[in-house]
Coordinates of C-alpha atoms in Angstrom, one line a residue:
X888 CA 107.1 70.9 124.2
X889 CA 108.5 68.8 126.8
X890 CA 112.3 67.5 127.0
X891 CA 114.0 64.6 128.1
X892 CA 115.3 65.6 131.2
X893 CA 118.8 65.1 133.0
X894 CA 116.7 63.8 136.1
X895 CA 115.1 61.4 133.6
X896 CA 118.0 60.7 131.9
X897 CA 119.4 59.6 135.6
X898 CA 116.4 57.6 136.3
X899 CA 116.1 55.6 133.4
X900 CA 119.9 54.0 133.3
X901 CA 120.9 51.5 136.1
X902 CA 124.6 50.7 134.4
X903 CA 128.1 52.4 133.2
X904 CA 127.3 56.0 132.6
X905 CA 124.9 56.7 135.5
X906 CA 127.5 55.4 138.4
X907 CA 130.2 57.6 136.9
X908 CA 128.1 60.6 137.0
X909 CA 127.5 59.9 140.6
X910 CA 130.4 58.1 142.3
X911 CA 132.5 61.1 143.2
X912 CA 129.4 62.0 145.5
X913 CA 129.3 58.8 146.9
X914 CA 130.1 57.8 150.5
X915 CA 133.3 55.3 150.8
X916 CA 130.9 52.2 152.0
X917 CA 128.9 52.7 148.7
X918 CA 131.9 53.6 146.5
X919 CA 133.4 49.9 148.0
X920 CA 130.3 48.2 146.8
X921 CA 130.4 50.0 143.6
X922 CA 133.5 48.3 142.8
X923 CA 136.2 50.8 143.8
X924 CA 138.1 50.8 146.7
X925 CA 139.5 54.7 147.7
X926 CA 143.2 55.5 146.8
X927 CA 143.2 52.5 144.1
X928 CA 143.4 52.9 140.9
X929 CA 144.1 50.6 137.5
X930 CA 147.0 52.0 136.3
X931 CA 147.7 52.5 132.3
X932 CA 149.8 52.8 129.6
X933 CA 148.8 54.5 126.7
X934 CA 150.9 52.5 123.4
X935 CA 150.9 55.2 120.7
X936 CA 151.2 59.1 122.0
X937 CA 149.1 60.3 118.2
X938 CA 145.9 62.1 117.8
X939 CA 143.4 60.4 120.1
X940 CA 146.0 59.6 122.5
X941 CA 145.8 63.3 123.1
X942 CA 142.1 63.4 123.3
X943 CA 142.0 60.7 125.8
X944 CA 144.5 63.2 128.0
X945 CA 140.9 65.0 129.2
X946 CA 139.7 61.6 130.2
X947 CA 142.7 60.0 132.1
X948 CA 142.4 63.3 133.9
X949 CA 139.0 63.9 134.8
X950 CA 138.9 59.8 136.0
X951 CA 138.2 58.9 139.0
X952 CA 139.7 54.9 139.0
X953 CA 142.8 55.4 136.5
X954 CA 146.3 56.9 136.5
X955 CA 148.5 57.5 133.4
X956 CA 151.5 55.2 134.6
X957 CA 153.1 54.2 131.4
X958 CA 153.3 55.3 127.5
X959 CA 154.5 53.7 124.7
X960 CA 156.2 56.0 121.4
X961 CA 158.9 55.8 119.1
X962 CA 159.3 59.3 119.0
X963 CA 161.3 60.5 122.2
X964 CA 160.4 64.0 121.8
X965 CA 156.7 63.2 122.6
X966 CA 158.1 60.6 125.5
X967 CA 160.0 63.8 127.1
X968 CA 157.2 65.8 126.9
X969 CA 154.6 63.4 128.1
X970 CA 157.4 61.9 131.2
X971 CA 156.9 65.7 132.0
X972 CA 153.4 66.2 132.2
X973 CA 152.4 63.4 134.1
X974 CA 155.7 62.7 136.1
X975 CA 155.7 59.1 134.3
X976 CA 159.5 57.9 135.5
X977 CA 161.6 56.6 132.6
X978 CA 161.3 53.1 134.0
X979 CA 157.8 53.6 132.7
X980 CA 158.5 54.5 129.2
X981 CA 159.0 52.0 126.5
X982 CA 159.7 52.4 122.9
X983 CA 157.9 49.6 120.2
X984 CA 161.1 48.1 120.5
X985 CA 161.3 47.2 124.3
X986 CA 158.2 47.3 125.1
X987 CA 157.6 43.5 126.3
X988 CA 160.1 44.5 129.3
X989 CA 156.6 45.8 130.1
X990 CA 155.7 42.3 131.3
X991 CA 158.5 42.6 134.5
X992 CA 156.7 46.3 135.3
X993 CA 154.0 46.3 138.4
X994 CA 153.3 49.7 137.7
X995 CA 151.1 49.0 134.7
X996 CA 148.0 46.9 134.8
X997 CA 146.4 48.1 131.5
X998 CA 147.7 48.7 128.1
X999 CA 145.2 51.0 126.2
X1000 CA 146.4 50.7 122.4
X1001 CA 145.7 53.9 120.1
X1002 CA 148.0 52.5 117.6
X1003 CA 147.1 53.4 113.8
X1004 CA 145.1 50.3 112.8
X1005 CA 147.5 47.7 111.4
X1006 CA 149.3 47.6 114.7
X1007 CA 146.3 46.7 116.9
X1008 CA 146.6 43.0 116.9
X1009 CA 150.5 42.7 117.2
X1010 CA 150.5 45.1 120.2
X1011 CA 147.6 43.1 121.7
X1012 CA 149.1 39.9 121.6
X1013 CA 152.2 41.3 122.5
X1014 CA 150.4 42.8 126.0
X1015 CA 148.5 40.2 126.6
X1016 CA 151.6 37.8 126.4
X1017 CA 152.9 40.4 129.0
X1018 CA 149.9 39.8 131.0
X1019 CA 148.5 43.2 131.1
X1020 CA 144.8 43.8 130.4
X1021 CA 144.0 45.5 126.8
X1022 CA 142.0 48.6 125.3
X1023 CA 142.0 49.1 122.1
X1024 CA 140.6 51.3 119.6
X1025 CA 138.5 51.2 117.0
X1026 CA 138.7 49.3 114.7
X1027 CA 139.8 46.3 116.5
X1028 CA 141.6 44.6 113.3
X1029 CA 141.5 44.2 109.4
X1030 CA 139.6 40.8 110.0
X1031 CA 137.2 38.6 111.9
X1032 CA 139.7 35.9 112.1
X1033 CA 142.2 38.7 113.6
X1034 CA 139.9 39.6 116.3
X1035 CA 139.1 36.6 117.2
X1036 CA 143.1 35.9 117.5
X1037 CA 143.3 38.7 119.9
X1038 CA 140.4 37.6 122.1
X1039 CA 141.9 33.9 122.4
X1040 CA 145.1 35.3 123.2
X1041 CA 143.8 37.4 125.7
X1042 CA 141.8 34.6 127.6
X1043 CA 144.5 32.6 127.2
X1044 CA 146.7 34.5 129.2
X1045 CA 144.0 35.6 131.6
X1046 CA 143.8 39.0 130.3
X1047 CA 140.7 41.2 129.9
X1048 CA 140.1 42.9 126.7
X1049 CA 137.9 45.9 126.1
X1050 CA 137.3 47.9 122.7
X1051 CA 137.4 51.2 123.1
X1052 CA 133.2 52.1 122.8
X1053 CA 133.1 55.4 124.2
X1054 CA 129.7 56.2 122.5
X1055 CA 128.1 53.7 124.8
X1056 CA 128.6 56.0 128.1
X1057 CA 127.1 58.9 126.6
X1058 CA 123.5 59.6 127.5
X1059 CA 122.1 60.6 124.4
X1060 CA 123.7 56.9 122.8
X1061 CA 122.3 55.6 126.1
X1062 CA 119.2 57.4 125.4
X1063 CA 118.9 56.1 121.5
X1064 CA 119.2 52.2 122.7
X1065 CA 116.8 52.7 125.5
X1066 CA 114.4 54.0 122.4
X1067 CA 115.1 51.4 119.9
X1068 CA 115.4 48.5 121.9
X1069 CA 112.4 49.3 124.1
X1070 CA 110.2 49.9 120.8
X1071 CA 109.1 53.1 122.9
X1072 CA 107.9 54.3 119.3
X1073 CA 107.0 50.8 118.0
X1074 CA 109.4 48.7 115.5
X1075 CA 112.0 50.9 114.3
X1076 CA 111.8 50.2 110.1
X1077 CA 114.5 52.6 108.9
X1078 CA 118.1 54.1 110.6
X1079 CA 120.4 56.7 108.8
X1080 CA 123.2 56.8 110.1
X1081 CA 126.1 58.2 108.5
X1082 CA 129.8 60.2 109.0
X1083 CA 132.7 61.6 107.2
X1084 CA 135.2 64.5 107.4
X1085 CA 136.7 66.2 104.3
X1086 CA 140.3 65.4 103.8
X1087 CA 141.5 67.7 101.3
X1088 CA 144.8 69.4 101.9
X1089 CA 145.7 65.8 104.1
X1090 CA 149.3 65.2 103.1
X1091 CA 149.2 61.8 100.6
X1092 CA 152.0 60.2 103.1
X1093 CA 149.5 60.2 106.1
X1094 CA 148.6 56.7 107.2
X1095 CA 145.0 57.0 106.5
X1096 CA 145.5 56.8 103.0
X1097 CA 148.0 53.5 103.0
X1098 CA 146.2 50.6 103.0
X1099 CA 149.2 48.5 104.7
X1100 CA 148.4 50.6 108.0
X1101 CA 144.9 51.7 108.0
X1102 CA 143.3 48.4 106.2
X1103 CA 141.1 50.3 104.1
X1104 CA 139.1 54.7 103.5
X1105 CA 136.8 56.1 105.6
X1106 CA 134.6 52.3 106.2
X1107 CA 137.8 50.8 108.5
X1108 CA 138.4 54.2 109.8
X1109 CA 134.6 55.7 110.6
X1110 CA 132.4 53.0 109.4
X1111 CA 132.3 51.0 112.7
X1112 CA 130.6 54.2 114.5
X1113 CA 127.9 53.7 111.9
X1114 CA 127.8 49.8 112.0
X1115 CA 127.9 50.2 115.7
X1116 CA 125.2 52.5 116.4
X1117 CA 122.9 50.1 114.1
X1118 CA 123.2 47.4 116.1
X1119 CA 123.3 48.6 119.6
X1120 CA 119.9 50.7 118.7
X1121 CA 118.1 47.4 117.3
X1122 CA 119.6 44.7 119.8
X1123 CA 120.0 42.6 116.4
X1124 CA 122.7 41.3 114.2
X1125 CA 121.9 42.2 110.5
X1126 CA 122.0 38.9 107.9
X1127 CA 122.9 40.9 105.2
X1128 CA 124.6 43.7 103.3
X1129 CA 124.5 45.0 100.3
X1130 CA 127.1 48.2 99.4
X1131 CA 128.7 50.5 96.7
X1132 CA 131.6 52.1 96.0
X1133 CA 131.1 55.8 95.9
X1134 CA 133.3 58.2 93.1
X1135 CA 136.9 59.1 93.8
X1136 CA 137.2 62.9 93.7
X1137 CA 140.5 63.0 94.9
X1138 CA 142.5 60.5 92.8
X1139 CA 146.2 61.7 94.2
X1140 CA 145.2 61.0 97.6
X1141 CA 143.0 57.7 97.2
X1142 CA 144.9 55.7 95.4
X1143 CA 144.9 52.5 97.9
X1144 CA 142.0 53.0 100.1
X1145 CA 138.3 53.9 98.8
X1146 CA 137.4 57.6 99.3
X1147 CA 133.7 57.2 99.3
X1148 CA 131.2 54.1 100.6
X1149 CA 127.1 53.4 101.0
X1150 CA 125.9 50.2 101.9
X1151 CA 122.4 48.7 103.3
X1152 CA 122.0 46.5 106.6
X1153 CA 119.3 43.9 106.8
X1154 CA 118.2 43.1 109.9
X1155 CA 115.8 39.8 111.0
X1156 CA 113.2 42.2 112.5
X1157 CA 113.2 43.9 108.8
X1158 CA 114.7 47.3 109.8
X1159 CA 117.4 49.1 107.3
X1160 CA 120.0 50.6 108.0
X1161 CA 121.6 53.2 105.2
X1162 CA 124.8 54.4 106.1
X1163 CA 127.6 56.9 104.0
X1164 CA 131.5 57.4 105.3
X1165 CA 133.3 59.6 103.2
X1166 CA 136.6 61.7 103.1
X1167 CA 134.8 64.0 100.5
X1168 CA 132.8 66.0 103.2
X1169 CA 131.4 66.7 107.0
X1170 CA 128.7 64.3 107.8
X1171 CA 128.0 63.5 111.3
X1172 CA 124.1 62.1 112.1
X1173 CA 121.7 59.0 113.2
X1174 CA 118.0 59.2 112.3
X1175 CA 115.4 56.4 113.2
X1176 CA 112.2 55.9 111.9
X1177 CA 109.8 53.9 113.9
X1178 CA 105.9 53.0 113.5
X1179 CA 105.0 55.8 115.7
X1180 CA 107.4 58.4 115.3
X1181 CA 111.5 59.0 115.4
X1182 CA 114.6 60.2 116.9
X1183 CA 117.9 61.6 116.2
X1184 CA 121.0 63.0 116.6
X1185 CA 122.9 65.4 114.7
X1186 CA 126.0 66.0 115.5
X1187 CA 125.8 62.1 115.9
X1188 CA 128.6 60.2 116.2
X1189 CA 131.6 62.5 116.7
X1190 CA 133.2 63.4 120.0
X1191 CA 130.0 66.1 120.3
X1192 CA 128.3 67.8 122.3
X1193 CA 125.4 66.0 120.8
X1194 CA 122.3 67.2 119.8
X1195 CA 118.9 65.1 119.4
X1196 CA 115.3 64.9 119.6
X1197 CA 112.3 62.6 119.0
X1198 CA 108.9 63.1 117.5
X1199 CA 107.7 64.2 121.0
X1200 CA 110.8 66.0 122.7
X1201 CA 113.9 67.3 122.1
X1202 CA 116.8 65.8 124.6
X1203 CA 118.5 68.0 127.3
X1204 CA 121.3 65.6 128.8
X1205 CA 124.3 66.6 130.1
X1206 CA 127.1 67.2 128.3
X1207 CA 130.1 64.1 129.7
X1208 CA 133.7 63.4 129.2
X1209 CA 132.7 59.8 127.3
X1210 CA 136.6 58.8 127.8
X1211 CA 136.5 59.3 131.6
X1212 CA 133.1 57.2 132.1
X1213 CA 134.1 54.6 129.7
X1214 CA 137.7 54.3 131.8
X1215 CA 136.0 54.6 134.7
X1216 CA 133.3 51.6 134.2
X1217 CA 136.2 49.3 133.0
X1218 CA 138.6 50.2 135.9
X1219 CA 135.6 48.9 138.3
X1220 CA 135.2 45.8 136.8
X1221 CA 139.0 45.4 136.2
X1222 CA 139.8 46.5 140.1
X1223 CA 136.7 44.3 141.4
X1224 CA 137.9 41.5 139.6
X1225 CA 134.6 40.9 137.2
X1226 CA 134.8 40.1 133.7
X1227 CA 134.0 43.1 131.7
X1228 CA 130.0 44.4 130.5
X1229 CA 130.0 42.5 127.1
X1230 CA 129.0 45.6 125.3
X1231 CA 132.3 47.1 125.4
X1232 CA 134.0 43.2 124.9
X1233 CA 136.7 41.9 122.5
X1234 CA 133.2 40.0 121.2
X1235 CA 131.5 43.1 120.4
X1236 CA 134.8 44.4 118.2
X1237 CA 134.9 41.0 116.4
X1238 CA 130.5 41.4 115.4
X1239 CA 132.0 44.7 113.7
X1240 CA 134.7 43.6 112.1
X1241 CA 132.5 40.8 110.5
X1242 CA 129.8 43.2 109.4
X1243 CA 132.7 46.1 107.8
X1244 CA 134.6 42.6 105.9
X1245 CA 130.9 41.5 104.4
X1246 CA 130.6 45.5 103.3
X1247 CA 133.8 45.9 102.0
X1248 CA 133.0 42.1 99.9
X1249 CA 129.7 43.2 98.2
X1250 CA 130.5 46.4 97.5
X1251 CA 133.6 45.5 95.3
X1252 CA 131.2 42.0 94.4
X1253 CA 128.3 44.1 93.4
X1254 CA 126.2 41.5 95.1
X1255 CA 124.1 40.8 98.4
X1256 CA 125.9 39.4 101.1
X1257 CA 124.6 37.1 103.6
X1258 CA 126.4 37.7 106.8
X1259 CA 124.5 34.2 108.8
X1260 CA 126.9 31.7 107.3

């Protein structure tokens, strides 16, 4: 059986993931016309010091074009420890209460939000009114109409703002688009795509479970990977949804936001897409069928190491820090002073956003959704 190679895997992308395997390596002309001038960096502050905030630790480090300058907490146990780590002076450290001094601070040229949910939009705004560029995380708000605040307040201060799509500078994601939008099987008809983690034992003051904070269960929280991954395979925007409520199994901890959802995607070319999140159990995979064969992934759509195959091969690509090439690619741009890949775009948050609000509407509806209008 033959394998997708990592010298295919290098020959067959030309953007994001590709240049931050190999700038390192690069000689200083081509690293200036990559984008990146030597000794410069874009210089961040990470706004929330949680869970992911220490995942992206590995990433800040292992990046070539950014520097941890700043962080944001209102805990200043996790501020003293994280001023000590990464020598971050204590001009650089703001609390949620002072942190629009931020906008007087050259240090900082980013402000990467990892924020529980419900705070994404205010802290945007708030940076962008400070003039700093924006990351934030998934998901980018509770609504369209609040994305699409944060991307007018952004332009309007002449801020760029990126969501934070780490999936989309890993090879085997990479490798899934080139197959699905490239028809290298024919039309793709059917995807699976699907993910959940078991939260039993979670304690029921956690901000997962209130709906004030996280705006909804495991479709606000995991949904978008799954939404996502749908329509970067296809190239499409589905016209319509159709979804259901799955059983609460845990009624002391879901009392606010659902524990279980399924729902259908319609897209114009006639593909499906079935997807599950649940808090009720591990799930973690992608599966497309096409006229002539499939691929897949399983783990899918986690933080991997991924694991996939097609009809014809199984995949051998090498195992990346997503967070690293995903800061890296959007310091270039930032540093070269061009507008961001719109793959990663405030834009591309907002598509979600509109898809997980028309879910979340015919699942408690009971009805098809048309997501044109």
């Amino acid at each position: 059986m033959t394998t997708y190679s990592r010298r295919t895997f290098m020959e067959q992308i030309g953007w994001g993931l590709g240049a931050s395997l190999t700038l390192a390596s690069l000689p200083a002309m081509a690293r200036e016309r990559a984008g990146v001038m030597d000794n410069k960096k874009l210089n961040i502050a990470l706004c929330g010091l949680g869970r992911y905030a220490n995942v992206l630790k590995g990433g800040l480090a292992a990046s070539q074009s950014c520097r941890l300058a700043g962080i944001v907490t209102g805990t200043p146990t996790k501020a003293a420890q994280w001023q000590s780590e990464f020598r971050i002076p204590d001009k650089n450290s703001y609390t949620y209460q002072n942190f629009d001094q931020i906008v007087s601070n050259p240090d900082i040229d980013l402000v990467y939000i990892t924020l529980p949910n419900g705070l994404h939009k205010e802290f945007t705004l708030r940076a962008a009114k400070a003039g700093k560029h924006v990351i934030v995380e998934k998901p980018m708000a509770f609504t369209e109409k609040d994305c699409q605040e944060m991307i007018d307040a952004c332009r309007k201060a002449g801020v760029q703002l990126a969501v934070g799509y780490r999936l989309h500078y890993d090879p085997h994601h990479i490798e899934l688009k080139r197959l699905g939008q490239h028809k290298v099987f024919g039309q793709v008809r059917l995807i699976e795509a699907s993910l959940g983690y078991r939260l039993a034992g979670i304690p029921p003051d956690d901000w997962h479970l209130k709906k004030a904070i996280a705006g909804g269960g495991p479709l606000m929280n995991l949904g978008v990977y799954c939404v996502q991954s749908s329509r970067y395979v296809l190239g499409e925007e589905p016209v319509a949804v159709t979804a259901q409520f799955g059983p609460v199994t845990m009624p002391d901890l879901f009392k606010e936001v659902e524990e279980n959802i399924t729902w259908q995607l319609y897209f114009p070319s006639g593909a499906i897409c079935t997807s599950s999140c649940t808090s009720n159990c591990n799930v973690d995979r992608f599966y497309a069928s096409a006229d002539e064969g499939y691929f897949e992934l399983q783990p899918a759509l986690s933080y991997g190491p991924f694991k996939g195959r097609t009809s014809q091969a199984a995949f051998n690509f090498p195992v990346v820090n997503q967070q690293a090439a995903q800061l890296d690619d959007i310091a270039r741009h930032i540093l070269a002073n061009k507008p961001l890949p719109a793959h990663i775009s405030g834009e591309e948050g907002r598509k979600d956003m509109r898809v997980i609000e028309g879910i979340y509407q015919a699942a408690t509806s009971g009805q098809k959704v048309d997501l044109t209008s």
